[in-house]
mmCIF file of C-alpha atoms in Angstrom:
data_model
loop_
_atom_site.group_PDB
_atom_site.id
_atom_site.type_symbol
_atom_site.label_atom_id
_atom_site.label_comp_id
_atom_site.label_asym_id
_atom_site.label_seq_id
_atom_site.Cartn_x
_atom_site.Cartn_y
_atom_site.Cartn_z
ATOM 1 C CA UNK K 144 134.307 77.829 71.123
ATOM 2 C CA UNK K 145 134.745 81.016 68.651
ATOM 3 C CA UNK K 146 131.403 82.576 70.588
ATOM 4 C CA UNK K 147 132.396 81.414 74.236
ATOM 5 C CA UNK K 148 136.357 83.424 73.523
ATOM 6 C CA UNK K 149 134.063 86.614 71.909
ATOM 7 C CA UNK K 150 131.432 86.782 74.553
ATOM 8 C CA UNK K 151 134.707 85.794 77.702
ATOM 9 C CA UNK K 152 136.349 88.501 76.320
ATOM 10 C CA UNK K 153 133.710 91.116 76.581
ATOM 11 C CA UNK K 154 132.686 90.222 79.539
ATOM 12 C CA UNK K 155 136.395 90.962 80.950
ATOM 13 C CA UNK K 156 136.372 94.248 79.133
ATOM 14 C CA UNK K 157 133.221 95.502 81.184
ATOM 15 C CA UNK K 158 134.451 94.785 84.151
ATOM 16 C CA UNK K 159 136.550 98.183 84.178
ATOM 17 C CA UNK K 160 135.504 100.394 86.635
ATOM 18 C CA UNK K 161 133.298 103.490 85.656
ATOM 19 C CA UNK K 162 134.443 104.877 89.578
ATOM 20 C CA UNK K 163 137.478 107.130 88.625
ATOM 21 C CA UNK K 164 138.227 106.887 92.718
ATOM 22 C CA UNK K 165 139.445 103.338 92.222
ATOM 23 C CA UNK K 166 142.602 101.945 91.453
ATOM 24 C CA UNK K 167 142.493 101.491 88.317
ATOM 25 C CA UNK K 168 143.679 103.032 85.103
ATOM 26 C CA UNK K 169 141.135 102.068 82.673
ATOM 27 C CA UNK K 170 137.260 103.117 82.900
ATOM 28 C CA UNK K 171 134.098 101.967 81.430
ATOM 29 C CA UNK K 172 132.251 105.358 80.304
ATOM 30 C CA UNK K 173 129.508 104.397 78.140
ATOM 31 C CA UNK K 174 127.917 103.847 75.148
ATOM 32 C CA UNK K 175 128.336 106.010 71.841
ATOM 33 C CA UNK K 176 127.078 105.646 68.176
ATOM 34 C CA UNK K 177 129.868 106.278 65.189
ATOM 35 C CA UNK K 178 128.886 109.879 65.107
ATOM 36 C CA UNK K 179 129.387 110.479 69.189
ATOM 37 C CA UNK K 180 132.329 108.463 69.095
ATOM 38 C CA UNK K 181 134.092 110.088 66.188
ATOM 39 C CA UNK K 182 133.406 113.827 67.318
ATOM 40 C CA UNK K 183 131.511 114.377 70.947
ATOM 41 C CA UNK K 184 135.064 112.067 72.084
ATOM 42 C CA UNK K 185 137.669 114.865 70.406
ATOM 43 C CA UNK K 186 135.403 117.739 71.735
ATOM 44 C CA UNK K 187 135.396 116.759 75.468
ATOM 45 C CA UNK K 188 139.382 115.535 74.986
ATOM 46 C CA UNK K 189 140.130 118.854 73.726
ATOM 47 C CA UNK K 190 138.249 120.732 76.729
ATOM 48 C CA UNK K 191 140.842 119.223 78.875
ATOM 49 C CA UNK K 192 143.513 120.098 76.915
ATOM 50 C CA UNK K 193 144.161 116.444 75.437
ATOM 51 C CA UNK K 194 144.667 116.907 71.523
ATOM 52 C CA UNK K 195 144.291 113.553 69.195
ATOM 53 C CA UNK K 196 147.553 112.114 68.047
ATOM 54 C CA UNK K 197 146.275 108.720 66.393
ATOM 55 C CA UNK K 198 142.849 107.601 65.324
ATOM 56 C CA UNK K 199 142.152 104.235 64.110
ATOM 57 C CA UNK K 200 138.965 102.484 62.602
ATOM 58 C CA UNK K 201 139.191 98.227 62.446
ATOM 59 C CA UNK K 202 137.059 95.362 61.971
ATOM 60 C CA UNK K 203 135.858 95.413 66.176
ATOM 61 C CA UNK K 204 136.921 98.306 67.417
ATOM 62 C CA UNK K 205 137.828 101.951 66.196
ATOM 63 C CA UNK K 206 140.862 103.726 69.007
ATOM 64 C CA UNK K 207 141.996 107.933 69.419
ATOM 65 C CA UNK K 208 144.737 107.855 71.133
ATOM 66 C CA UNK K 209 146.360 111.721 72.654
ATOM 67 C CA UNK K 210 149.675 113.336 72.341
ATOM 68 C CA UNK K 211 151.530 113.291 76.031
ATOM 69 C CA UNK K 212 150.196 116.190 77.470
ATOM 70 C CA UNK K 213 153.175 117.429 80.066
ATOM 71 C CA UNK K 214 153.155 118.907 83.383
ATOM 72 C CA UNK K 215 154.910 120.364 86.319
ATOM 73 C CA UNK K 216 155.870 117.398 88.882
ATOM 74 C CA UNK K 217 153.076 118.225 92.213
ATOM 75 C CA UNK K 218 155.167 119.051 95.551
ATOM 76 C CA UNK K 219 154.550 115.141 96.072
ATOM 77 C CA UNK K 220 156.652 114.171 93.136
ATOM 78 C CA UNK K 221 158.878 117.489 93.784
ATOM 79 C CA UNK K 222 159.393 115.818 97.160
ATOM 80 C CA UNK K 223 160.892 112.493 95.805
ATOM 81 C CA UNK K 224 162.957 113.999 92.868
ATOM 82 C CA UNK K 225 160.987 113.840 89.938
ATOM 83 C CA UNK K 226 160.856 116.126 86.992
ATOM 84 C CA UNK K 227 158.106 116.274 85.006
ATOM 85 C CA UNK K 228 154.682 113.595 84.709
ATOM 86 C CA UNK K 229 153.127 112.841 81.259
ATOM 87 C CA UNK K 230 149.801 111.945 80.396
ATOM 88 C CA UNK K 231 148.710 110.016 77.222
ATOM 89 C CA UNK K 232 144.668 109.013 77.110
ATOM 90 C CA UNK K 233 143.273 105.952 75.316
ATOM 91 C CA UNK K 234 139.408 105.780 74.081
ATOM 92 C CA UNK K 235 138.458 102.513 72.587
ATOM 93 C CA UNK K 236 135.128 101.845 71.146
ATOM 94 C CA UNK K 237 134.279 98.223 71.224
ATOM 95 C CA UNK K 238 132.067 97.814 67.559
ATOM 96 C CA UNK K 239 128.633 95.958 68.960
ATOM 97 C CA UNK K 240 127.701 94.245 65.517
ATOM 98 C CA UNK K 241 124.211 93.787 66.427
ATOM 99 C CA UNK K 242 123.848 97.599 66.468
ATOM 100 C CA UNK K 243 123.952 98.318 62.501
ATOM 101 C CA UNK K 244 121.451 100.698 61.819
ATOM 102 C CA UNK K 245 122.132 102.197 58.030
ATOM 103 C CA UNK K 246 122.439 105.858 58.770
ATOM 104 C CA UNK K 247 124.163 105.700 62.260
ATOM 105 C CA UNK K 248 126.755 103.082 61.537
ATOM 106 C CA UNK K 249 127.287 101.122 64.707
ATOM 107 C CA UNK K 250 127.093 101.445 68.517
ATOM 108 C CA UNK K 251 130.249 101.406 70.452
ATOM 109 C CA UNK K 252 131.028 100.382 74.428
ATOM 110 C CA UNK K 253 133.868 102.715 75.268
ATOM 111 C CA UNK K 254 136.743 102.696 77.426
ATOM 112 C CA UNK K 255 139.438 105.305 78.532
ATOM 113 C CA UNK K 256 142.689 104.191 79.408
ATOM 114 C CA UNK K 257 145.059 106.344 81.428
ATOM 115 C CA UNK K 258 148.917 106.277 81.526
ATOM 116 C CA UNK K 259 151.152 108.538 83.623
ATOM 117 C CA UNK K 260 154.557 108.461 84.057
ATOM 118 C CA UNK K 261 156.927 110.439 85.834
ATOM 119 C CA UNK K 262 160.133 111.141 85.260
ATOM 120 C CA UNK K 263 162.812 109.458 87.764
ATOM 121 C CA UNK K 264 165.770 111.585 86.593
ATOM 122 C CA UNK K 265 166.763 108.923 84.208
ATOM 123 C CA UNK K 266 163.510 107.038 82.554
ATOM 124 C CA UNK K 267 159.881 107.549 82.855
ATOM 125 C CA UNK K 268 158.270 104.896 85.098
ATOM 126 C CA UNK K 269 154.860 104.314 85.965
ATOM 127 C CA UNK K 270 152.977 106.491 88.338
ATOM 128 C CA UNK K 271 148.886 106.751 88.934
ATOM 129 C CA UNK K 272 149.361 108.024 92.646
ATOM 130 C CA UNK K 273 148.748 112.114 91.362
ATOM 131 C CA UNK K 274 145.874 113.352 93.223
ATOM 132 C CA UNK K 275 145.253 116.178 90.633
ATOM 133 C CA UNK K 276 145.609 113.913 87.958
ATOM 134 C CA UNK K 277 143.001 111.034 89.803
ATOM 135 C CA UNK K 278 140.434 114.527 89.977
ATOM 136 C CA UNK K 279 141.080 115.459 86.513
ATOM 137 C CA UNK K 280 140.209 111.864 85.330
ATOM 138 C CA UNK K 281 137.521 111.435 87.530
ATOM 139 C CA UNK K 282 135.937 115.027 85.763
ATOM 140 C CA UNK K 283 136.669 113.261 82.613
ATOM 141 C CA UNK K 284 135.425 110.395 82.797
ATOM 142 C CA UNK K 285 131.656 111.673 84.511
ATOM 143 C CA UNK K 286 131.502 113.716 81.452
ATOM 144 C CA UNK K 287 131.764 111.200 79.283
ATOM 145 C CA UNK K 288 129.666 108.880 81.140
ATOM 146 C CA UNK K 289 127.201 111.727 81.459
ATOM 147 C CA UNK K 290 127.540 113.005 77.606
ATOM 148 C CA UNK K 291 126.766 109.900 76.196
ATOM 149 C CA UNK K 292 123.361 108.941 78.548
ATOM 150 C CA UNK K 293 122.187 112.363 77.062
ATOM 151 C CA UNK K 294 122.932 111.593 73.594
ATOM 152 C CA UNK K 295 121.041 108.196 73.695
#
């Protein structure tokens, strides 16, 4: 039962999209060893102007999670009122324990996970309609994708 719930749940982890077009706000974009994970991840965050707020390491999984990075409402969200959208980015690495190898650590499957949220005038509320954010992810998440085929 233990191995059918491990095995169930990663299977329902893959299925996030890797196509940034979709509606979705969580993206399969590859595969990274503890070094890749821990560095290549803050570098390519950082080139999009996404700075590291939290970083965790547990037993499955190790997590960087980014400040809110802020910006101007698009004449869309102008349009309807709202004042400002915030971004926060999530990058899990899922630990693959059959990967081991002594000087490399282990091999993670990683994730990004979006949330935006604009403000209504009196709360922040969901919002992943933003075409410039949808093209910003989209060049995030192929670089990713594409940085970590080179790298293995």
């Amino acid at each position: 039962m233990i191995f059918f719930t491990q095995y169930y749940g990663c299977t329902h982890i893959k299925s996030f999209q890797s196509e940034p077009n979709k509606n979705t706000n969580k993206y399969y974009i590859g595969r990274a060893d503890t070094e890749t994970f821990q560095h290549t991840v803050e570098k390519i965050l950082l080139d999009y102007n996404y700075h590291i707020e939290e970083y965790d390491n547990g037993p499955t999984s190790s997590y960087l999670v980014t400040r809110w990075k802020i910006r101007e409402p698009i004449e869309y969200e102008e349009e309807n009122n709202f004042k400002e959208s915030k971004t926060k980015l999530i990058i899990t690495g899922m630990i693959d324990n059959q990967s081991f190898a002594r000087n490399n650590g282990f091999s993670y499957e990683c994730f990004l996970e979006v949330r935006n949220f604009i403000y209504d005038g009196s709360t922040f509320v969901p919002n992943y309609t933003n075409h410039q954010l949808k093209e910003e992810i989209s060049t995030i998440v192929n670089r990713f994708i594409q940085t970590f085929e080179n790298l293995n």
